[in-house]
Short mmCIF file of C-alpha atoms and ligand atoms in Angstrom, two decimals:
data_model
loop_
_atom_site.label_atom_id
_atom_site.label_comp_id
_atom_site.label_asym_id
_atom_site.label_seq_id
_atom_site.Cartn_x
_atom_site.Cartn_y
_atom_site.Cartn_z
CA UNK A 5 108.58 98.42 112.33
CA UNK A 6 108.59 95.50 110.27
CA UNK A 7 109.78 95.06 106.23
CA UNK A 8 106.47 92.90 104.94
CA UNK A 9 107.82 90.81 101.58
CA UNK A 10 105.71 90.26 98.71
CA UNK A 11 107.06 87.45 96.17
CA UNK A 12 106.05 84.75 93.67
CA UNK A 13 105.22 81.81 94.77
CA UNK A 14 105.77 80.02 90.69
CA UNK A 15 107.73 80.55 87.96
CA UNK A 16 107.69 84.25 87.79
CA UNK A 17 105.01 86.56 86.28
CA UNK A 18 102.23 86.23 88.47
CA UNK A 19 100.81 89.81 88.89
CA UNK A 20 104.03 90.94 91.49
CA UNK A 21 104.24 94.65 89.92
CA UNK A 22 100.25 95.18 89.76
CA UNK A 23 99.46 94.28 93.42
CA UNK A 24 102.48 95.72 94.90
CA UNK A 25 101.40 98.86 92.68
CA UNK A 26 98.28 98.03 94.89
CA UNK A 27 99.59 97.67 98.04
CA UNK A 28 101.65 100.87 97.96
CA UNK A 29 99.71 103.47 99.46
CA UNK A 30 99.92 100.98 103.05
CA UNK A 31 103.39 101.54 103.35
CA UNK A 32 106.55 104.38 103.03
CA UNK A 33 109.15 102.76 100.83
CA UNK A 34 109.01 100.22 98.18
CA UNK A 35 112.61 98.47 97.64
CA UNK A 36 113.37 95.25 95.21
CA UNK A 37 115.77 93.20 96.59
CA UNK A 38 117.25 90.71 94.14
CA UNK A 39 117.13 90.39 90.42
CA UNK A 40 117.51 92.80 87.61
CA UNK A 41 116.25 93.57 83.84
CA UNK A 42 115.00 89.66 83.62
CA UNK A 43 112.30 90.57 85.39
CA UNK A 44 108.94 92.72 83.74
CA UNK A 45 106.34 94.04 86.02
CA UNK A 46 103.22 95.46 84.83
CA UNK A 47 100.98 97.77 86.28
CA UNK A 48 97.85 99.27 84.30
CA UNK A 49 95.99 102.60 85.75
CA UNK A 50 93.84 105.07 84.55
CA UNK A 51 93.95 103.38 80.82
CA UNK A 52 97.66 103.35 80.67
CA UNK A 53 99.98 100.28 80.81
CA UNK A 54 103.41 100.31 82.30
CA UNK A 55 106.03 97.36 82.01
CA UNK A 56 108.84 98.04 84.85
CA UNK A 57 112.22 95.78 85.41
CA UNK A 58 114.92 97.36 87.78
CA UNK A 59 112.54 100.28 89.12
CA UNK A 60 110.53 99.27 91.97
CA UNK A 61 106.59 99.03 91.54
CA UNK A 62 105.99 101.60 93.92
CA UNK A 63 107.08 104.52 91.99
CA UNK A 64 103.57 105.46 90.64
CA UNK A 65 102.07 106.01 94.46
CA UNK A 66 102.43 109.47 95.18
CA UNK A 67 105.88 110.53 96.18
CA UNK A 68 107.26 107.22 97.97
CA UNK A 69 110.73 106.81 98.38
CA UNK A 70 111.98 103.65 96.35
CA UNK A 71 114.68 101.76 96.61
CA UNK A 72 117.42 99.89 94.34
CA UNK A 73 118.78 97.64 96.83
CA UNK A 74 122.14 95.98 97.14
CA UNK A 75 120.60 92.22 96.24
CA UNK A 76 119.53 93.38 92.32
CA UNK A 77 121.93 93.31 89.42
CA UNK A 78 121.81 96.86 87.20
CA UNK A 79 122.43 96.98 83.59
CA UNK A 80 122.72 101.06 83.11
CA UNK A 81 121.61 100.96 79.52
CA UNK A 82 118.30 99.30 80.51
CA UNK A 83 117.62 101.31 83.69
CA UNK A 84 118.30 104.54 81.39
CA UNK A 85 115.96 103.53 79.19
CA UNK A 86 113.26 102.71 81.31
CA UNK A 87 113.93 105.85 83.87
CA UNK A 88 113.44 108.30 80.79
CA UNK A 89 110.51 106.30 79.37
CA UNK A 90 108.88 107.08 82.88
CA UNK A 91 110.34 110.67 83.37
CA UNK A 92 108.62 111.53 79.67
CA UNK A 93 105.09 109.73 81.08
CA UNK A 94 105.45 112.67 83.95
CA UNK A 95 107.02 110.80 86.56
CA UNK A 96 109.90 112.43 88.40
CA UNK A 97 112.25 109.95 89.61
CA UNK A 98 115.42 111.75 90.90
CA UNK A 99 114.78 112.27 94.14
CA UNK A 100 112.68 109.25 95.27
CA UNK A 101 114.67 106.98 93.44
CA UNK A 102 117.18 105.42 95.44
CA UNK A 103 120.10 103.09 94.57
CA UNK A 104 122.29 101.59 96.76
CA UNK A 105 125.70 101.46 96.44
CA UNK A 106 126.23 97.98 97.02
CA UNK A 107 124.20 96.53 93.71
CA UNK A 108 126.34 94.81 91.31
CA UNK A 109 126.50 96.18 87.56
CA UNK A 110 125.57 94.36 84.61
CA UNK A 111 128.53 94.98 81.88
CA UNK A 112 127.55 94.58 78.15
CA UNK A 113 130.07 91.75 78.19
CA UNK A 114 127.89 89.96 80.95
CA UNK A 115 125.26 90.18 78.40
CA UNK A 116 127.70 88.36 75.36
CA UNK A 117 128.71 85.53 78.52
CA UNK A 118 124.82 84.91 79.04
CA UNK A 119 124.55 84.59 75.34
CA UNK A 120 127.94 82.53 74.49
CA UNK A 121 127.11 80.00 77.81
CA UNK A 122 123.18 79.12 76.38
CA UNK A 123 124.77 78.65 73.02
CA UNK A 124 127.68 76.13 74.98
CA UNK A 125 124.82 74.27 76.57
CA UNK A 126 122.94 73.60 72.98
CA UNK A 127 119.65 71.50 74.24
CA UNK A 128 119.94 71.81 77.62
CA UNK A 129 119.97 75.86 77.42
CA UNK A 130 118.37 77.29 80.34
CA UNK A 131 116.44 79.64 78.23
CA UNK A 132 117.35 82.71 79.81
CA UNK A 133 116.54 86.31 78.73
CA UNK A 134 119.79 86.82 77.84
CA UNK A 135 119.94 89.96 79.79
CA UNK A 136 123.47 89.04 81.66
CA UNK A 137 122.18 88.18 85.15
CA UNK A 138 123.83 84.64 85.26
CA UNK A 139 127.64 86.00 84.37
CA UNK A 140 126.84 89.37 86.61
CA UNK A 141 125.80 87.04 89.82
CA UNK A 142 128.73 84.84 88.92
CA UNK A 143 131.54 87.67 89.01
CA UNK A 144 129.78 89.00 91.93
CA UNK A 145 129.91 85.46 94.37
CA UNK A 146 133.80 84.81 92.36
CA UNK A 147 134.66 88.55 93.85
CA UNK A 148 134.82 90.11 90.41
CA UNK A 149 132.21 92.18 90.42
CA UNK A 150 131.66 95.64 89.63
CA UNK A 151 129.17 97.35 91.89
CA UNK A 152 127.29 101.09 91.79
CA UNK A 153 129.54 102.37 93.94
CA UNK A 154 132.33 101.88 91.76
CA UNK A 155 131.56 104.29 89.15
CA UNK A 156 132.12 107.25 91.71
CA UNK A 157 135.78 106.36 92.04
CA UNK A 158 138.51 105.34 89.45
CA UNK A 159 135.78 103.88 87.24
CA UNK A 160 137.29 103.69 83.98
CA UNK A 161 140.47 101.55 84.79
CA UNK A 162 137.95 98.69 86.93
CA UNK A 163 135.93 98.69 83.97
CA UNK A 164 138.69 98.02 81.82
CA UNK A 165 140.19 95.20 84.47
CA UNK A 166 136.97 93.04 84.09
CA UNK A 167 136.41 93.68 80.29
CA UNK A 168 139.52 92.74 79.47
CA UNK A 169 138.75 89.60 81.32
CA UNK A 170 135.35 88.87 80.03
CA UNK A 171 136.63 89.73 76.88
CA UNK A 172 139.41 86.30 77.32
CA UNK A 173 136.36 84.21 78.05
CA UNK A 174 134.93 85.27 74.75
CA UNK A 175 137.71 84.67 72.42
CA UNK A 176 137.98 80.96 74.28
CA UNK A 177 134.83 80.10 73.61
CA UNK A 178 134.92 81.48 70.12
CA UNK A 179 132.19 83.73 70.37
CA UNK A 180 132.02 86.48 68.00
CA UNK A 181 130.35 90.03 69.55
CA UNK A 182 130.36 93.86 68.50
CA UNK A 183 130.79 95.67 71.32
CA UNK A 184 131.27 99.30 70.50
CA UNK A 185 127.26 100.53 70.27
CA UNK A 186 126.36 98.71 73.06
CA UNK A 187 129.28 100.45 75.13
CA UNK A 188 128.29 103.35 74.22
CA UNK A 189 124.93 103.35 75.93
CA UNK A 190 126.15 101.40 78.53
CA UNK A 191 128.79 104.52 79.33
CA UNK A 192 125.93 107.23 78.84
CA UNK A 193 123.94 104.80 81.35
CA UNK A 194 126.71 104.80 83.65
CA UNK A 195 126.63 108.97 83.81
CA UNK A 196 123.02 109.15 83.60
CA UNK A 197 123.50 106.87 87.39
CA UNK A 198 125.28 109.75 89.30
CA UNK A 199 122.28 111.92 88.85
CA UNK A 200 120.27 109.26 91.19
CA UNK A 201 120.98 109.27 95.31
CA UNK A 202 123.54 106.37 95.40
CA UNK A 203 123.03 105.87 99.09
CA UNK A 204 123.86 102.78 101.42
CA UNK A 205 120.31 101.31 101.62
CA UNK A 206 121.09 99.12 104.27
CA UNK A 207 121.51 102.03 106.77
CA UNK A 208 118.84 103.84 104.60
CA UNK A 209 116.52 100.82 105.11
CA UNK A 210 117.32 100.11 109.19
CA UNK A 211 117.06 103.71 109.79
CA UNK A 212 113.42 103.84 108.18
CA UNK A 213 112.35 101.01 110.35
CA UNK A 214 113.81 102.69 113.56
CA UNK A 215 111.72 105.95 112.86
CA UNK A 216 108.75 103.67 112.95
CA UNK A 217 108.15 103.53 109.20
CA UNK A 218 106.88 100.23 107.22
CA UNK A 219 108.59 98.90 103.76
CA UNK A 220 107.42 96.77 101.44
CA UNK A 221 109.81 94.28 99.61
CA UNK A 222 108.93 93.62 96.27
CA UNK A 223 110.39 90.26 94.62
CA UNK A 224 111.20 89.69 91.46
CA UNK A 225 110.75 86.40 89.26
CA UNK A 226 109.37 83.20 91.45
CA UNK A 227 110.43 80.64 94.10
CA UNK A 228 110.41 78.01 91.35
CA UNK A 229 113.03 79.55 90.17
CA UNK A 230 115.01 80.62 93.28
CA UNK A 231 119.07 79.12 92.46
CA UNK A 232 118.67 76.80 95.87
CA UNK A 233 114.85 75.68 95.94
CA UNK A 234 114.27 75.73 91.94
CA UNK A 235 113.83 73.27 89.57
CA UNK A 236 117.76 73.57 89.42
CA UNK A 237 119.49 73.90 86.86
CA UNK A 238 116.57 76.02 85.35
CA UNK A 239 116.45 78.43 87.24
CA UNK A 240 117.51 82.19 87.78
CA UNK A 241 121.13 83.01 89.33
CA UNK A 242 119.94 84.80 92.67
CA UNK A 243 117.60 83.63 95.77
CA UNK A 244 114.17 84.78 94.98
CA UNK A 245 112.33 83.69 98.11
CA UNK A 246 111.60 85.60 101.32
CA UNK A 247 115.41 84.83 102.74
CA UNK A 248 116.42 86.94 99.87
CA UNK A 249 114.50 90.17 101.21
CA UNK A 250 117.46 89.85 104.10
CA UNK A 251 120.79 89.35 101.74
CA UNK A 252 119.24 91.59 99.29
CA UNK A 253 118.45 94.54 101.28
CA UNK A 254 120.52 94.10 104.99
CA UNK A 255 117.45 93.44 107.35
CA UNK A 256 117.54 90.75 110.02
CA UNK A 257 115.41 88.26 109.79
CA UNK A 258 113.44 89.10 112.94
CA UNK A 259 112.67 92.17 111.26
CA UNK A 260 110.23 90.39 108.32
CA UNK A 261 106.87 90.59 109.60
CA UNK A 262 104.08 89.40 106.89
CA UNK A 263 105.08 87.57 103.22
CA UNK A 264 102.10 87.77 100.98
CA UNK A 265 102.98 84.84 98.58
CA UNK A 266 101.63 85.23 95.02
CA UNK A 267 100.28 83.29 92.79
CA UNK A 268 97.94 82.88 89.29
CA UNK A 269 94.88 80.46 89.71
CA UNK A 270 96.48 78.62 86.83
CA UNK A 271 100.58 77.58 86.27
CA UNK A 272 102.99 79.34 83.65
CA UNK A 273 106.48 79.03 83.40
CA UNK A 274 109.35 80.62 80.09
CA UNK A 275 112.36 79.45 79.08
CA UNK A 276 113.36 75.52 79.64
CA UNK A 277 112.84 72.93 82.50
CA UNK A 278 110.55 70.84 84.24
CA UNK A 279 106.69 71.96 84.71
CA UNK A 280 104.75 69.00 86.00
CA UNK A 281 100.96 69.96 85.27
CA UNK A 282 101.86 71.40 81.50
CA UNK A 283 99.39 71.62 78.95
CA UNK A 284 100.33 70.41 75.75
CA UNK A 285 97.00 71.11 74.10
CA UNK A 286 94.37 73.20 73.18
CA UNK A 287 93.39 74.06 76.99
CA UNK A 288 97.09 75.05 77.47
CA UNK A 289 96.56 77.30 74.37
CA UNK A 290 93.12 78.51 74.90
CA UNK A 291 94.42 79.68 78.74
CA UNK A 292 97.45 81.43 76.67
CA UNK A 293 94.81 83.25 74.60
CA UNK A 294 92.76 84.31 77.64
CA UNK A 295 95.17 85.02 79.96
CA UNK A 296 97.41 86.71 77.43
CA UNK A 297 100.44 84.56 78.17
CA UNK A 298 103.44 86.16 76.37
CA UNK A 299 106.61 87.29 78.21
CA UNK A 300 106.35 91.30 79.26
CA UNK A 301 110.50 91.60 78.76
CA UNK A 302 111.43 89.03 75.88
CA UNK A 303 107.54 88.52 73.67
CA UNK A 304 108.01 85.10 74.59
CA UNK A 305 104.91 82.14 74.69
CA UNK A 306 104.80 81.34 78.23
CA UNK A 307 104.15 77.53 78.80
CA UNK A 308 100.47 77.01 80.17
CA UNK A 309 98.91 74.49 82.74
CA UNK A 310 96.92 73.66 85.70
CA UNK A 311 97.95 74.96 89.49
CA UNK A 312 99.99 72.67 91.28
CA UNK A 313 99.11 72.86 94.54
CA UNK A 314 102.64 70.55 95.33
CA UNK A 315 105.13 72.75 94.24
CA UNK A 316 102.60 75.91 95.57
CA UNK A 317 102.88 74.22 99.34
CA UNK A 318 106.75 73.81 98.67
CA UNK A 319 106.78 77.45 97.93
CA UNK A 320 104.74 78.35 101.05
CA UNK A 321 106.89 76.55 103.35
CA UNK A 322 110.21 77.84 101.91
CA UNK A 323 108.84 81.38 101.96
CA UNK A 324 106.82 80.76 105.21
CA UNK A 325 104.07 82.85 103.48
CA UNK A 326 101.32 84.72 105.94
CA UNK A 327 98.75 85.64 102.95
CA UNK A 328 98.28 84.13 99.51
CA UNK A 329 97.22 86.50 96.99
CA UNK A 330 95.41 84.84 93.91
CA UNK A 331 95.90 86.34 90.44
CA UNK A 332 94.08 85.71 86.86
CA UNK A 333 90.86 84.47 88.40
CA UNK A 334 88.96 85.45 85.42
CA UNK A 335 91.15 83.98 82.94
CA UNK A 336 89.00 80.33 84.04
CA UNK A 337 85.94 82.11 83.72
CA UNK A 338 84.63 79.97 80.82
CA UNK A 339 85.97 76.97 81.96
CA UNK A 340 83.62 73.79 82.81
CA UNK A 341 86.30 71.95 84.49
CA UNK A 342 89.06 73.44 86.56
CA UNK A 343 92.10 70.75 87.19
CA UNK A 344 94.05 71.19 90.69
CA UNK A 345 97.44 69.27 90.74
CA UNK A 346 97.11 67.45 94.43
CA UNK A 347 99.58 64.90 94.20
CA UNK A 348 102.61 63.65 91.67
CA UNK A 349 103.00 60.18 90.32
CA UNK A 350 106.68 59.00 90.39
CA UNK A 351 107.81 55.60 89.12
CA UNK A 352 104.83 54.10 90.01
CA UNK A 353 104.41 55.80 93.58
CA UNK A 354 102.48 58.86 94.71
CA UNK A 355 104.02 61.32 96.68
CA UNK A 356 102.55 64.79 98.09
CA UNK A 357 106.09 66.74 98.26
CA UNK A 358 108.35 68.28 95.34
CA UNK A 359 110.97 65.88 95.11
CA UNK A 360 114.75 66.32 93.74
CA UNK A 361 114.27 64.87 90.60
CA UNK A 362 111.87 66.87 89.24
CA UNK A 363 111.52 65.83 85.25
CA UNK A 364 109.23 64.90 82.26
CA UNK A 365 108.30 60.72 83.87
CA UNK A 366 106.41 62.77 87.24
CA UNK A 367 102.61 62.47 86.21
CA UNK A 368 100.54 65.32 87.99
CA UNK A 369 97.35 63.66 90.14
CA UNK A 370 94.13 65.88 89.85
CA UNK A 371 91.64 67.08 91.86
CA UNK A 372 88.58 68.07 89.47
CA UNK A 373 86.10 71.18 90.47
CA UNK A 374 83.38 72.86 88.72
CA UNK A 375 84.17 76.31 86.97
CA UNK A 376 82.26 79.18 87.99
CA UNK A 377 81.36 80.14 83.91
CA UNK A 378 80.54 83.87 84.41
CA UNK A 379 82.83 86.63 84.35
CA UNK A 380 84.46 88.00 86.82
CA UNK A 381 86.30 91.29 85.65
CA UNK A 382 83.70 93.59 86.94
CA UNK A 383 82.98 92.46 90.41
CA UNK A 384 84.28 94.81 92.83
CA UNK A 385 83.27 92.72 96.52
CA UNK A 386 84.12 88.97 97.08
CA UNK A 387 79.79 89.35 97.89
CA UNK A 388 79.60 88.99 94.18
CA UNK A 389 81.75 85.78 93.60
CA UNK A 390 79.73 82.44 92.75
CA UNK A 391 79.41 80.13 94.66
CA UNK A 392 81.79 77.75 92.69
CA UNK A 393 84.39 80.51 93.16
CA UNK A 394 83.96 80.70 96.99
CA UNK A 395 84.70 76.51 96.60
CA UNK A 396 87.85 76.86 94.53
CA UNK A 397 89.19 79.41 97.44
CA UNK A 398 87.89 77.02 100.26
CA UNK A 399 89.78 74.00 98.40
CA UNK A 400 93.24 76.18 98.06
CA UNK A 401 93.03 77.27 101.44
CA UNK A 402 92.68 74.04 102.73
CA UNK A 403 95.44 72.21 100.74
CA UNK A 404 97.49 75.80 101.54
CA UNK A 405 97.17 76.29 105.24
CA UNK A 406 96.99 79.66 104.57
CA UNK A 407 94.33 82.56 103.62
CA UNK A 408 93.75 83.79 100.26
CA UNK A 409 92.94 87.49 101.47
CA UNK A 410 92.97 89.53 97.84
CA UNK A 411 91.56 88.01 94.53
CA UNK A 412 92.53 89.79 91.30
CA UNK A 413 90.13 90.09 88.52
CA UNK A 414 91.84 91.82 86.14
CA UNK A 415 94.94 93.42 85.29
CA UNK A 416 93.91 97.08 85.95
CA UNK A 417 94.79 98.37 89.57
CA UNK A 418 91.02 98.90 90.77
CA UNK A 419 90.07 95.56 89.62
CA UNK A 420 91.56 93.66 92.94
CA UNK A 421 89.10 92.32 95.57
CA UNK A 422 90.26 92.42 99.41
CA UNK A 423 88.53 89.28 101.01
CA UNK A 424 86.71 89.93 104.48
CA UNK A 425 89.32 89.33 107.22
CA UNK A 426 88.54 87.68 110.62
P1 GDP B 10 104.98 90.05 87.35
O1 GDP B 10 106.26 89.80 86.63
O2 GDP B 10 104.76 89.08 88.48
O3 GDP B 10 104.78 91.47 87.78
O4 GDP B 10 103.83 89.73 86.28
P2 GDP B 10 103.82 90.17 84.72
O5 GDP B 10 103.54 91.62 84.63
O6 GDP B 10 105.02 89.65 84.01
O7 GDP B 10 102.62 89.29 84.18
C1 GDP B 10 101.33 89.41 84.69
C2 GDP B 10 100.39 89.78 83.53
O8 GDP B 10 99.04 89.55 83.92
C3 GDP B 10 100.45 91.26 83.16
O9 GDP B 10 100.19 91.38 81.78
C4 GDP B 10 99.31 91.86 83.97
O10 GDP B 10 98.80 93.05 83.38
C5 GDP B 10 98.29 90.75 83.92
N1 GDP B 10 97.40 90.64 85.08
C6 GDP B 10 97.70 90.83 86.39
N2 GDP B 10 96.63 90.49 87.15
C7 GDP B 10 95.67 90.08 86.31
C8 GDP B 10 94.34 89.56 86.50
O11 GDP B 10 93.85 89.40 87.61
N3 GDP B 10 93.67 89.20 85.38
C9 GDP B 10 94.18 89.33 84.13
N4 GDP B 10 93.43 88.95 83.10
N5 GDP B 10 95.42 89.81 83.92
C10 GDP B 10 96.15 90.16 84.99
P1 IMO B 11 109.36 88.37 86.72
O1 IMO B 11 109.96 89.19 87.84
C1 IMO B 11 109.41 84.67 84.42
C2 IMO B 11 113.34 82.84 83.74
C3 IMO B 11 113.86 82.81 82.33
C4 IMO B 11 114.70 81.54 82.38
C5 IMO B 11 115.29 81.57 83.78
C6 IMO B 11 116.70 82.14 83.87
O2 IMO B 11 108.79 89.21 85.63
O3 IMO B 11 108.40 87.38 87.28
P2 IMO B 11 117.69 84.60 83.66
O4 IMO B 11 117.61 85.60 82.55
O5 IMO B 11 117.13 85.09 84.96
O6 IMO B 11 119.07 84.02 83.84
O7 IMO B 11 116.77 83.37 83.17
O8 IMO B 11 114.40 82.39 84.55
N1 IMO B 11 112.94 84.18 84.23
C7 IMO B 11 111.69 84.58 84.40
N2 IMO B 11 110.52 83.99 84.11
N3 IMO B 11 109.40 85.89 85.02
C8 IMO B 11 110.56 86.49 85.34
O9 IMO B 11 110.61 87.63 86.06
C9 IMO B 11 111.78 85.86 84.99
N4 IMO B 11 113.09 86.19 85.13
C10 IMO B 11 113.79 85.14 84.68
O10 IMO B 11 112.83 82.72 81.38
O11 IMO B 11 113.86 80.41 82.29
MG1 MG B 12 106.99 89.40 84.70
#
C-alpha cells in the first residue's frame, strides 16, 4: 500500500491538524514526519478544543497507531507536557504512541542558541518560536546531534558532551541563560520517554505497508517555509514539502501515492519575511478578527492577506499535489470583493512564477470576484454553496490544475464538506 501525504501548501497554519483529525478514520497509522514543538495543530470535537505539536493528529480516532518519526525534532519537556495534558482529557497514549528512535532531541540549550542567534541577527531576525528547532536541525546535519535512541544507552555523559559545547557557544556570544529549572523538566521529560515504544519506524512503517495497510503523513508548518523552496532565509530549518514524508519517515518515493495539499481561501504568514499579497489595512485586520488569526503555539498576530495563487502553483508543483483541500471558507463570508493574487509585478515586468528574489518592491496583480455574502458554517453538502462560491472553486481549480475535493467551513471536525468526485 501506499503512504498518502497531507501538507501545507503556505506559510503554515492552514487547518493541517483538523482535516487530518478528519481524514483519520480512512487510514491505520498517522505519523508526522518533520518538524517539532514550532508547529500547533488544532482539532475541535464534540465542544472541546485541542492544540497538538509533536503528537500526531491522529491520536483522537479510535485506537490508531501513531507515529513520531525519525524526520521531527523532540523537546521532552514539551512532549511531556502535552502527552499528560491529553492522558488527563482520557486519552491513553502509551501504547499507540510510537517514537522512533532515530528523531533528534531538542536540548534546553538548543532553545538558549535559537534565542541568542535571533538576538545576533537584530532586524533581520527570522522570527522564530524560539522553540530550538534551528540549533537542533543544525547539530543534527553537523553530526552533533542527540537522538531518542540515545537516552537508552550511556545518556548522561552524551548529554554532557553537547552541553558543554552549546554551553561554549553561549559564553561567546555573551548570552546570559539559567539553565537549572529548565533541566530539570527536560530530565523528567527524558524518563517520562522510556515509557513510550521507542521503535525503528522505518521498519515499523515498511512493514505496515507490506501487510497491506495505508498511512497517512501528516506535515507540519508550510511549503513556504520549507529550508530549500521558502522564502529563504525565513523560513523553518527542515524540508516541509512532500519529499520530506521520504527523509522523514524512510519510504521510497514510489511508495507516496496521493498528497492532498492544503490551503486557507485567504494568505497568513508569523514571524518575518516576504508575503507578497499582505494587507496592511483594515481588510487585513478585519480577516484577523474573523478568521481568528493569532498563533496556536506562541499568541502571536498572524500577518493577513489575499491568496496568492503564484506562490500556491509553486507549492503544487514542488509538492506535486493530487487534491487541494480549501480551509476558512467562511471567514470571506461577508466580503463584497474577494482579491486573487494571479500574477506579480517586478521592476516593471509581470511574471506568473515565484521568483528568487522574493521582497517588499514585487506588487501582487489581482484577479477581482464577487463574495458569496451568506454564511457558510452550517452547510453540510457542497448542494448548499452559492453560486458565487461554486465560481471562486471553478477559478482556483483552473489557475491550480488540480481539484479542490473538501471545503472546510468551520473549525469543528463535522463542519468539512467532501465535494462530489468524478
Ligand atoms: P495547522 O497548524 O495547519 O494545524 O493550523 P492551526 O491549528 O495552527 O490554525 C488553523 C486555525 O483555524 C485553528 O484555530 C482551527 O481551529 C481553525 N480552523 C480550521 N479550519 C477552519 C475553518 O474552516 N473555518 C474557521 N473559521 N476556522 C478553521
Ligand atoms: P504549523 O505546523 C506557522 C514559522 C515561524 C518563523 C519560521 C521559523 O502550526 O503550521 P522556527 O521556530 O521553525 O525556526 O521558525 O517559521 N513557523 C510557523 N508558522 N505555522 C507553523 O507550524 C510554524 N512553525 C514555524 O513563525 O517565521
Ligand atoms: Mg499551526
Amino acid at each position: 500500500m501506499k503512504v498518502d501525504v497531507l501538507l501545507g501548501l503556505q506559510w503554515g497554519d492552514e487547518g493541517k491538524g483538523k482535516v487530518v483529525d478528519v481524514l483519520t478514520p480512512n487510514y491505520d497509522v498517522v505519523a508526522r514526519f518533520q518538524g517539532g514543538p514550532n508547529a500547533g495543530h488544532t482539532l475541535e470535537f464534540e465542544g472541546q478544543k485541542y492544540v497538538l505539536r509533536s503528537i500526531p493528529s491522529g491520536i483522537f480516532q479510535g485506537d490508531k497507531i501513531n507515529i513520531i518519526g525519525n524526520g521531527v525534532v523532540l523537546d521532552p519537556a514539551l512532549f511531556k507536557a502535552e502527552a499528560l495534558a491529553l492522558e488527563a482529557s482520557g486519552h491513553d497514549l502509551k501504547k499507540r504512541l510510537h517514537i522512533s528512535k532515530k528523531a533528534h532531541l531538542i536540548l534546553p540549550t538548543h532553545r538558549f542558541l535559537d534565542a541568542a542567534y535571533e538576538r545576533l541577527k537584530g532586524d533581520a531576525k527570522v522570527g522564530t518560536t524560539g522553540k530550538g528547532i534551528g540549533p537542533t536541525y543544525t547539530d543534527k546535519i553537523s553530526r552533533n546531534g542527540l537522538r531518542v535512541g540515545d537516552i537508552l544507552c550511556d545518556f548522561e555523559a552524551k548529554y554532557a558532551k553537547a552541553k558543554a559545547r552549546h554551553e561554549q557557544i553561549l559564553k561567546s556570544l555573551d548570552f546570559s541563560y539559567d539553565l537549572s529549572q529548565v533541566e530539570r523538566e527536560w530530565m523528567e521529560g527524558i524518563e517520562y520517554l522510556k515509557e513510550f515504544p521507542l521503535v525503528d519506524s522505518e521498519h515499523e512503517v515498511n512493514r505496515i505497508l507490506s501487510e497491506g495497510k495505508t498511512i497517512l503523513a501528516e506535515g507540519a508548518q508550510g511549503t513556504m517555509l520549507d529550508v530549500d523552496f521558502g522564502s529563504y532565509p525565513f523560513v523553518t530549518s527542515s524540508n516541509t514539502i512532500c519529499a520530506g514524508a521520504c527523509t522523514g519517515l524512510g519510504v521510497a518515493p514510489k511508495r507516496i501515492g496521493e498528497v492532498y495539499g492544503i490551503f486557507k481561501a485567504y494568505c497568513t504568514r508569523v514571524g518575518s519575511g516576504p508575503f507578497p499579497t499582505e494587507l496592511n489595512n483594515e481588510i487585513g485586520a478585519k480577516i484577523r478578527e474573523l478568521g481568528h488569526e493569532f498563533g496556536a503555539v506562541t499568541g502571536r498576530e498572524r500577518r493577513c492577506g489575499w491568496i496568492d495563487l503564484v506562490a500556491l502553483k509553486y507549492a503544487v508543483m514542488i509538492n506535486g499535489v493530487t487534491q487541494l483541500i480549501m480551509m476558512k471558507s467562511d471567514v470571506l463570508d461577508s466580503f463584497e470583493t474577494i482579491k486573487a493574487c494571479v500574477a506579480y509585478e517586478v521592476g516593471g515586468k509581470e511574471i506568473d512564477y515565484f521568483p528568487y528574489e522574493v521582497d517588499d518592491s514585487i506588487k501582487p496583480i489581482y484577479a477581482e470576484l464577487p463574495g458569496w455574502r451568506c454564511g457558510m458554517t452550517k452547510m453540510t453538502s457542497e448542494d448548499e454553496f452559492p453560486e458565487e462560491f461554486n465560481n471562486y472553486l471553478s477559478f482556483l481549480e483552473d489557475e491550480l490544475g488540480v481539484p479542490i475535493k473538501i471545503v472546510s467551513v468551520g473549525p469543528d471536525r463535522e463542519q468539512t464538506i467532501t465535494r462530489y468526485t468524478d
